[in-house]
Coordinates of N, CA and C in Angstrom, one line a residue:
M63 N 32.3 92.2 164.9 CA 31.6 91.6 166.0 C 30.2 92.2 166.1
I64 N 29.3 91.3 166.4 CA 27.9 91.7 166.5 C 27.7 92.3 167.9
T65 N 27.2 93.5 167.9 CA 27.0 94.2 169.2 C 25.7 93.7 169.9
A66 N 25.6 94.1 171.2 CA 24.4 93.7 171.9 C 23.1 94.3 171.4
G67 N 23.2 95.5 170.9 CA 22.0 96.1 170.3 C 21.6 95.5 169.0
Q68 N 22.6 95.1 168.2 CA 22.3 94.4 166.9 C 21.7 93.0 167.2
R69 N 22.3 92.4 168.2 CA 21.8 91.0 168.6 C 20.4 91.1 169.1
K70 N 20.0 92.1 169.8 CA 18.6 92.2 170.3 C 17.6 92.4 169.2
K71 N 18.0 93.2 168.2 CA 17.1 93.4 167.0 C 17.0 92.1 166.2
M72 N 18.1 91.4 166.1 CA 18.1 90.2 165.3 C 17.3 89.1 165.9
K73 N 17.3 89.0 167.3 CA 16.5 88.0 168.0 C 15.1 88.2 167.8
K74 N 14.6 89.5 167.6 CA 13.2 89.7 167.4 C 12.8 89.2 166.0
V75 N 13.7 89.3 165.0 CA 13.3 88.8 163.7 C 13.5 87.3 163.6
F76 N 14.6 86.8 164.2 CA 14.9 85.4 164.1 C 13.9 84.5 164.8
K77 N 13.5 85.0 166.0 CA 12.6 84.2 166.9 C 13.3 82.9 167.3
T78 N 13.2 81.9 166.5 CA 13.9 80.6 166.8 C 14.5 80.1 165.5
G79 N 15.5 79.3 165.6 CA 16.1 78.6 164.5 C 16.7 79.4 163.4
Y80 N 17.8 80.0 163.7 CA 18.6 80.7 162.7 C 19.9 80.0 162.3
S81 N 20.4 79.2 163.2 CA 21.7 78.6 163.0 C 21.8 77.7 161.8
K82 N 20.7 76.9 161.6 CA 20.7 75.9 160.5 C 20.6 76.7 159.2
D83 N 19.9 77.8 159.1 CA 19.8 78.6 157.9 C 21.1 79.3 157.6
V84 N 21.8 79.7 158.7 CA 23.2 80.3 158.5 C 24.1 79.3 158.0
Q85 N 24.0 78.1 158.5 CA 24.9 77.0 158.1 C 24.6 76.7 156.6
K86 N 23.4 76.7 156.1 CA 23.1 76.5 154.7 C 23.7 77.6 153.9
L87 N 23.6 78.8 154.3 CA 24.2 79.9 153.6 C 25.7 79.8 153.4
L88 N 26.3 79.4 154.5 CA 27.8 79.2 154.4 C 28.2 78.0 153.5
E89 N 27.4 77.0 153.5 CA 27.6 75.8 152.6 C 27.4 76.2 151.2
E90 N 26.4 77.1 150.9 CA 26.2 77.5 149.5 C 27.4 78.4 149.0
K91 N 28.0 79.1 149.9 CA 29.1 80.0 149.6 C 30.5 79.2 149.7
V92 N 30.4 77.9 150.0 CA 31.5 77.1 150.2 C 32.5 77.6 151.2
I93 N 32.0 78.0 152.4 CA 32.8 78.5 153.5 C 32.8 77.4 154.5
W94 N 34.0 76.8 154.8 CA 34.2 75.7 155.7 C 35.1 76.1 156.9
N95 N 35.1 75.3 157.9 CA 36.1 75.5 159.0 C 37.5 75.0 158.6
K96 N 38.4 75.0 159.5 CA 39.8 74.7 159.3 C 39.9 73.2 158.8
K97 N 39.1 72.4 159.3 CA 39.1 70.9 158.9 C 38.4 70.6 157.6
G98 N 37.9 71.6 156.9 CA 37.2 71.4 155.7 C 35.7 70.9 155.9
L99 N 35.2 71.1 157.1 CA 33.8 70.6 157.4 C 32.9 71.9 157.5
P100 N 31.6 71.7 157.5 CA 30.7 72.8 157.7 C 30.8 73.3 159.2
F101 N 30.6 74.6 159.4 CA 30.6 75.1 160.8 C 29.5 74.5 161.5
S102 N 29.7 74.2 162.8 CA 28.6 73.6 163.6 C 27.7 74.6 164.1
N103 N 26.5 74.2 164.4 CA 25.4 75.1 164.9 C 25.9 75.8 166.2
S104 N 26.6 75.1 167.0 CA 27.0 75.7 168.3 C 28.0 76.8 168.1
Y105 N 28.9 76.6 167.1 CA 29.9 77.6 166.8 C 29.3 78.8 166.2
I106 N 28.3 78.6 165.4 CA 27.5 79.8 164.8 C 26.8 80.5 165.9
T107 N 26.2 79.9 166.9 CA 25.6 80.6 168.0 C 26.6 81.3 168.9
H108 N 27.8 80.7 169.0 CA 28.9 81.3 169.8 C 29.3 82.7 169.1
V109 N 29.3 82.6 167.8 CA 29.7 83.9 167.0 C 28.6 84.9 167.2
F110 N 27.3 84.4 167.1 CA 26.2 85.3 167.3 C 26.2 86.0 168.6
N111 N 26.5 85.2 169.7 CA 26.5 85.7 171.0 C 27.7 86.4 171.5
G112 N 28.7 86.5 170.6 CA 29.9 87.2 170.9 C 31.0 86.5 171.6
R113 N 30.9 85.2 171.7 CA 32.0 84.4 172.4 C 33.2 84.2 171.4
N114 N 32.9 84.0 170.2 CA 33.9 83.8 169.1 C 33.7 84.9 168.1
T115 N 34.7 85.1 167.3 CA 34.6 86.0 166.1 C 34.9 85.3 164.8
N116 N 34.1 85.6 163.8 CA 34.4 85.0 162.5 C 33.6 85.9 161.5
N117 N 34.3 86.6 160.7 CA 33.7 87.6 159.8 C 32.8 86.9 158.8
D118 N 33.1 85.7 158.3 CA 32.3 85.1 157.3 C 30.9 84.7 157.9
I119 N 31.0 84.2 159.2 CA 29.7 83.8 159.8 C 28.9 85.0 160.2
E120 N 29.6 86.1 160.6 CA 28.8 87.3 160.9 C 28.1 87.9 159.7
E121 N 28.8 87.8 158.5 CA 28.2 88.3 157.3 C 27.0 87.4 156.9
A122 N 27.1 86.1 157.1 CA 26.0 85.2 156.8 C 24.8 85.5 157.7
I123 N 25.1 85.8 159.0 CA 24.0 86.1 160.0 C 23.3 87.4 159.5
I124 N 24.1 88.4 159.2 CA 23.5 89.6 158.8 C 22.7 89.5 157.5
E125 N 23.2 88.7 156.5 CA 22.5 88.4 155.3 C 21.1 87.7 155.6
L126 N 21.2 86.7 156.5 CA 19.9 86.0 156.9 C 19.0 87.0 157.5
Y127 N 19.5 87.9 158.4 CA 18.7 88.9 159.0 C 18.0 89.8 158.0
Q128 N 18.7 90.2 157.0 CA 18.1 91.0 155.9 C 17.0 90.3 155.2
K129 N 17.2 89.0 154.9 CA 16.3 88.2 154.1 C 15.0 88.1 155.0
R130 N 15.1 87.7 156.2 CA 13.9 87.5 157.1 C 13.2 88.8 157.4
L131 N 13.9 89.9 157.5 CA 13.3 91.2 157.7 C 12.5 91.6 156.5
Y132 N 13.0 91.4 155.3 CA 12.3 91.7 154.1 C 11.1 90.8 154.0
E133 N 11.2 89.5 154.3 CA 10.0 88.6 154.2 C 9.0 89.0 155.2
E134 N 9.4 89.4 156.4 CA 8.4 89.8 157.4 C 7.7 91.1 157.0
T135 N 8.4 92.1 156.5 CA 7.8 93.3 156.1 C 6.8 93.1 154.9
T136 N 7.2 92.3 153.9 CA 6.3 92.0 152.8 C 5.0 91.3 153.2
I137 N 5.2 90.4 154.2 CA 4.0 89.7 154.7 C 3.1 90.7 155.4
T138 N 3.6 91.5 156.3 CA 2.8 92.5 157.0 C 2.1 93.5 156.0
L139 N 2.8 93.9 155.0 CA 2.2 94.8 154.0 C 1.1 94.1 153.2
R140 N 1.3 92.9 152.9 CA 0.3 92.1 152.2 C -1.0 92.0 153.1
R141 N -0.8 91.7 154.3 CA -1.9 91.5 155.2 C -2.7 92.8 155.4
K142 N -2.0 93.9 155.5 CA -2.6 95.2 155.6 C -3.4 95.5 154.4
E143 N -2.8 95.2 153.2 CA -3.5 95.4 151.9 C -4.8 94.6 151.8
I144 N -4.7 93.3 152.2 CA -5.8 92.4 152.1 C -6.9 92.8 153.1
F145 N -6.6 93.1 154.3 CA -7.6 93.4 155.3 C -8.1 94.8 155.3
S146 N -7.5 95.7 154.6 CA -8.0 97.0 154.5 C -9.1 97.2 153.4
K147 N -9.2 96.2 152.6 CA -10.2 96.3 151.5 C -11.6 96.1 152.2
K148 N -12.6 96.9 151.7 CA -13.9 96.8 152.2 C -14.7 95.8 151.3
I149 N -15.5 95.0 151.9 CA -16.3 94.0 151.2 C -17.6 94.6 150.7

């Protein structure tokens, strides 16, 4: 289960629109619901907010968090490198 502290950190990185990306990750890993369909965006947000529990969805959310955090840090490092150079 995703704790409130973890959720707060993830929201800062996700900003908006994480459920569709989580849904894509689950589809790539061929993880479906009981009916054999992709998990809905609302169910993914329910898991994120702690209303429902699903280990596969939680793992995908954490994986997406790691990817976006890595992208965000590489972008900030690049910006610092570019703008710290003297002309």
